[in-house]
């Protein structure tokens, strides 16, 4: 009887090991800092190594999504090896960066993270899922490295950024004038488009969030 009980326990343990994805050697669920563009940048990786590699390019600039990835890519992680990258100057990649996140530097970072991930997971190609600002980097990668991109999924793509910013600015000013919010109108009218600095972008983002009903604190972009 004791021998039979031992055999059953071993069998059950093997079954549980095979069914538990966290114990599967092919499963990945990790966060780490990697050197990209000469600075340490944060990535979060989750999924199965044998699945296609997918990089999520967040919006903003500055709207890192790794901290709430469950709401964005939870289902995708069952079918892909999904990587969230906190771009330079955002999320956990906001410390220790010596260079400002200019467009040219961000594009170079995107190229670096592409090469790093393909080599790290021994893949020939990857899928890009890009949201809003992230599509700027996504389109750049698809154009610069077409043979390394399996597909690009563009969500709310940036087609004419300055035109979009101007239209947003006009709508916000009109909205807050109608509500007699003089402070909002004053701040928005002081914003120069195209943005001269990150403070201009932050002001518009703050009032966009307020307009959408999800206000944010000013120091979130400070």
GROMACS .gro file of C-alpha atoms in nm, residues 60-214:
model
  155
   60UNK     CA    1   0.335   5.859  -2.543
   61UNK     CA    2   0.615   5.930  -2.579
   62UNK     CA    3   0.654   5.842  -2.216
   63UNK     CA    4   0.347   5.625  -2.157
   64UNK     CA    5   0.520   5.302  -2.054
   65UNK     CA    6   0.282   5.006  -2.031
   66UNK     CA    7   0.482   4.727  -1.865
   67UNK     CA    8   0.330   4.802  -1.524
   68UNK     CA    9  -0.022   4.727  -1.655
   69UNK     CA   10   0.062   4.472  -1.923
   70UNK     CA   11  -0.205   4.232  -1.792
   71UNK     CA   12  -0.476   4.465  -1.924
   72UNK     CA   13  -0.310   4.489  -2.264
   73UNK     CA   14  -0.149   4.163  -2.371
   74UNK     CA   15  -0.267   3.899  -2.125
   75UNK     CA   16  -0.446   3.689  -2.390
   76UNK     CA   17  -0.165   3.736  -2.643
   77UNK     CA   18   0.084   3.589  -2.397
   78UNK     CA   19  -0.081   3.249  -2.443
   79UNK     CA   20   0.009   3.252  -2.813
   80UNK     CA   21   0.319   3.469  -2.836
   81UNK     CA   22   0.636   3.545  -2.645
   82UNK     CA   23   0.547   3.906  -2.560
   83UNK     CA   24   0.798   4.176  -2.471
   84UNK     CA   25   0.709   4.511  -2.317
   85UNK     CA   26   0.982   4.773  -2.337
   86UNK     CA   27   0.988   5.090  -2.127
   87UNK     CA   28   1.129   5.330  -2.383
   88UNK     CA   29   1.406   5.573  -2.288
   89UNK     CA   30   1.280   5.833  -2.041
   90UNK     CA   31   0.963   5.644  -1.944
   91UNK     CA   32   0.858   5.397  -1.676
   92UNK     CA   33   1.156   5.218  -1.525
   93UNK     CA   34   1.383   5.338  -1.806
   94UNK     CA   35   1.367   5.696  -1.677
   95UNK     CA   36   1.672   5.677  -1.450
   96UNK     CA   37   2.036   5.696  -1.543
   97UNK     CA   38   1.990   5.805  -1.904
   98UNK     CA   39   2.242   6.067  -2.008
   99UNK     CA   40   2.094   6.150  -2.349
  100UNK     CA   41   1.756   6.314  -2.398
  101UNK     CA   42   1.499   6.097  -2.581
  102UNK     CA   43   1.511   6.268  -2.921
  103UNK     CA   44   1.340   6.106  -3.220
  104UNK     CA   45   1.667   5.993  -3.379
  105UNK     CA   46   1.789   5.839  -3.052
  106UNK     CA   47   1.454   5.664  -2.997
  107UNK     CA   48   1.475   5.514  -3.345
  108UNK     CA   49   1.826   5.389  -3.272
  109UNK     CA   50   1.702   5.240  -2.943
  110UNK     CA   51   1.424   5.061  -3.131
  111UNK     CA   52   1.678   4.910  -3.371
  112UNK     CA   53   1.894   4.801  -3.077
  113UNK     CA   54   1.606   4.635  -2.888
  114UNK     CA   55   1.502   4.455  -3.209
  115UNK     CA   56   1.851   4.311  -3.258
  116UNK     CA   57   1.888   4.225  -2.890
  117UNK     CA   58   1.562   4.030  -2.872
  118UNK     CA   59   1.613   3.842  -3.198
  119UNK     CA   60   1.957   3.730  -3.083
  120UNK     CA   61   1.853   3.655  -2.724
  121UNK     CA   62   1.569   3.425  -2.833
  122UNK     CA   63   1.731   3.301  -3.155
  123UNK     CA   64   1.449   3.420  -3.379
  124UNK     CA   65   1.475   3.534  -3.739
  125UNK     CA   66   1.177   3.768  -3.724
  126UNK     CA   67   0.940   3.931  -3.479
  127UNK     CA   68   0.589   4.073  -3.474
  128UNK     CA   69   0.544   4.439  -3.380
  129UNK     CA   70   0.231   4.567  -3.207
  130UNK     CA   71   0.254   4.944  -3.193
  131UNK     CA   72   0.015   5.190  -3.031
  132UNK     CA   73  -0.011   5.563  -3.112
  133UNK     CA   74   0.339   5.714  -3.074
  134UNK     CA   75   0.475   5.359  -3.083
  135UNK     CA   76   0.375   5.339  -3.450
  136UNK     CA   77   0.643   5.598  -3.530
  137UNK     CA   78   0.903   5.348  -3.410
  138UNK     CA   79   0.711   5.058  -3.564
  139UNK     CA   80   0.699   5.217  -3.909
  140UNK     CA   81   1.069   5.300  -3.879
  141UNK     CA   82   1.162   4.940  -3.799
  142UNK     CA   83   0.942   4.802  -4.075
  143UNK     CA   84   1.111   5.036  -4.322
  144UNK     CA   85   1.467   4.993  -4.194
  145UNK     CA   86   1.460   4.618  -4.122
  146UNK     CA   87   1.179   4.468  -4.334
  147UNK     CA   88   1.335   4.121  -4.342
  148UNK     CA   89   1.327   4.103  -3.961
  149UNK     CA   90   0.962   4.204  -3.918
  150UNK     CA   91   0.704   3.928  -3.963
  151UNK     CA   92   0.414   4.172  -3.936
  152UNK     CA   93   0.327   4.514  -3.795
  153UNK     CA   94  -0.004   4.579  -3.618
  154UNK     CA   95  -0.057   4.957  -3.597
  155UNK     CA   96  -0.313   5.079  -3.339
  156UNK     CA   97  -0.420   5.446  -3.366
  157UNK     CA   98  -0.124   5.511  -3.598
  158UNK     CA   99   0.048   5.847  -3.618
  159UNK     CA  100   0.007   5.966  -3.977
  160UNK     CA  101   0.040   6.345  -3.946
  161UNK     CA  102   0.146   6.417  -3.591
  162UNK     CA  103   0.147   6.798  -3.612
  163UNK     CA  104  -0.197   6.807  -3.770
  164UNK     CA  105  -0.326   6.575  -3.499
  165UNK     CA  106  -0.173   6.788  -3.223
  166UNK     CA  107  -0.325   7.106  -3.368
  167UNK     CA  108  -0.669   6.946  -3.398
  168UNK     CA  109  -0.645   6.821  -3.039
  169UNK     CA  110  -0.538   7.164  -2.918
  170UNK     CA  111  -0.833   7.338  -3.087
  171UNK     CA  112  -1.083   7.085  -2.952
  172UNK     CA  113  -0.948   7.111  -2.596
  173UNK     CA  114  -0.951   7.492  -2.593
  174UNK     CA  115  -1.306   7.496  -2.731
  175UNK     CA  116  -1.414   7.241  -2.469
  176UNK     CA  117  -1.269   7.428  -2.171
  177UNK     CA  118  -1.385   7.769  -2.293
  178UNK     CA  119  -1.740   7.634  -2.300
  179UNK     CA  120  -1.694   7.526  -1.938
  180UNK     CA  121  -1.534   7.855  -1.834
  181UNK     CA  122  -1.215   7.681  -1.722
  182UNK     CA  123  -0.981   7.975  -1.766
  183UNK     CA  124  -0.676   7.799  -1.621
  184UNK     CA  125  -0.704   7.514  -1.872
  185UNK     CA  126  -0.742   7.759  -2.160
  186UNK     CA  127  -0.445   7.967  -2.037
  187UNK     CA  128  -0.217   7.662  -2.013
  188UNK     CA  129  -0.324   7.520  -2.347
  189UNK     CA  130  -0.281   7.850  -2.534
  190UNK     CA  131   0.077   7.867  -2.403
  191UNK     CA  132   0.162   7.533  -2.569
  192UNK     CA  133   0.361   7.568  -2.890
  193UNK     CA  134   0.302   7.311  -3.163
  194UNK     CA  135   0.512   7.130  -3.269
  195UNK     CA  136   0.618   7.082  -2.908
  196UNK     CA  137   0.928   7.281  -2.813
  197UNK     CA  138   0.990   7.071  -2.502
  198UNK     CA  139   0.848   6.789  -2.292
  199UNK     CA  140   0.664   7.041  -2.071
  200UNK     CA  141   0.447   7.147  -2.368
  201UNK     CA  142   0.363   6.785  -2.439
  202UNK     CA  143   0.287   6.724  -2.071
  203UNK     CA  144   0.041   7.015  -2.053
  204UNK     CA  145  -0.157   6.885  -2.347
  205UNK     CA  146  -0.152   6.528  -2.215
  206UNK     CA  147  -0.276   6.641  -1.873
  207UNK     CA  148  -0.579   6.817  -2.022
  208UNK     CA  149  -0.645   6.532  -2.266
  209UNK     CA  150  -0.666   6.297  -1.966
  210UNK     CA  151  -0.895   6.539  -1.782
  211UNK     CA  152  -1.114   6.568  -2.092
  212UNK     CA  153  -1.138   6.188  -2.114
  213UNK     CA  154  -1.240   6.169  -1.746
  214UNK     CA  155  -0.920   6.009  -1.618
   0.00000   0.00000   0.00000
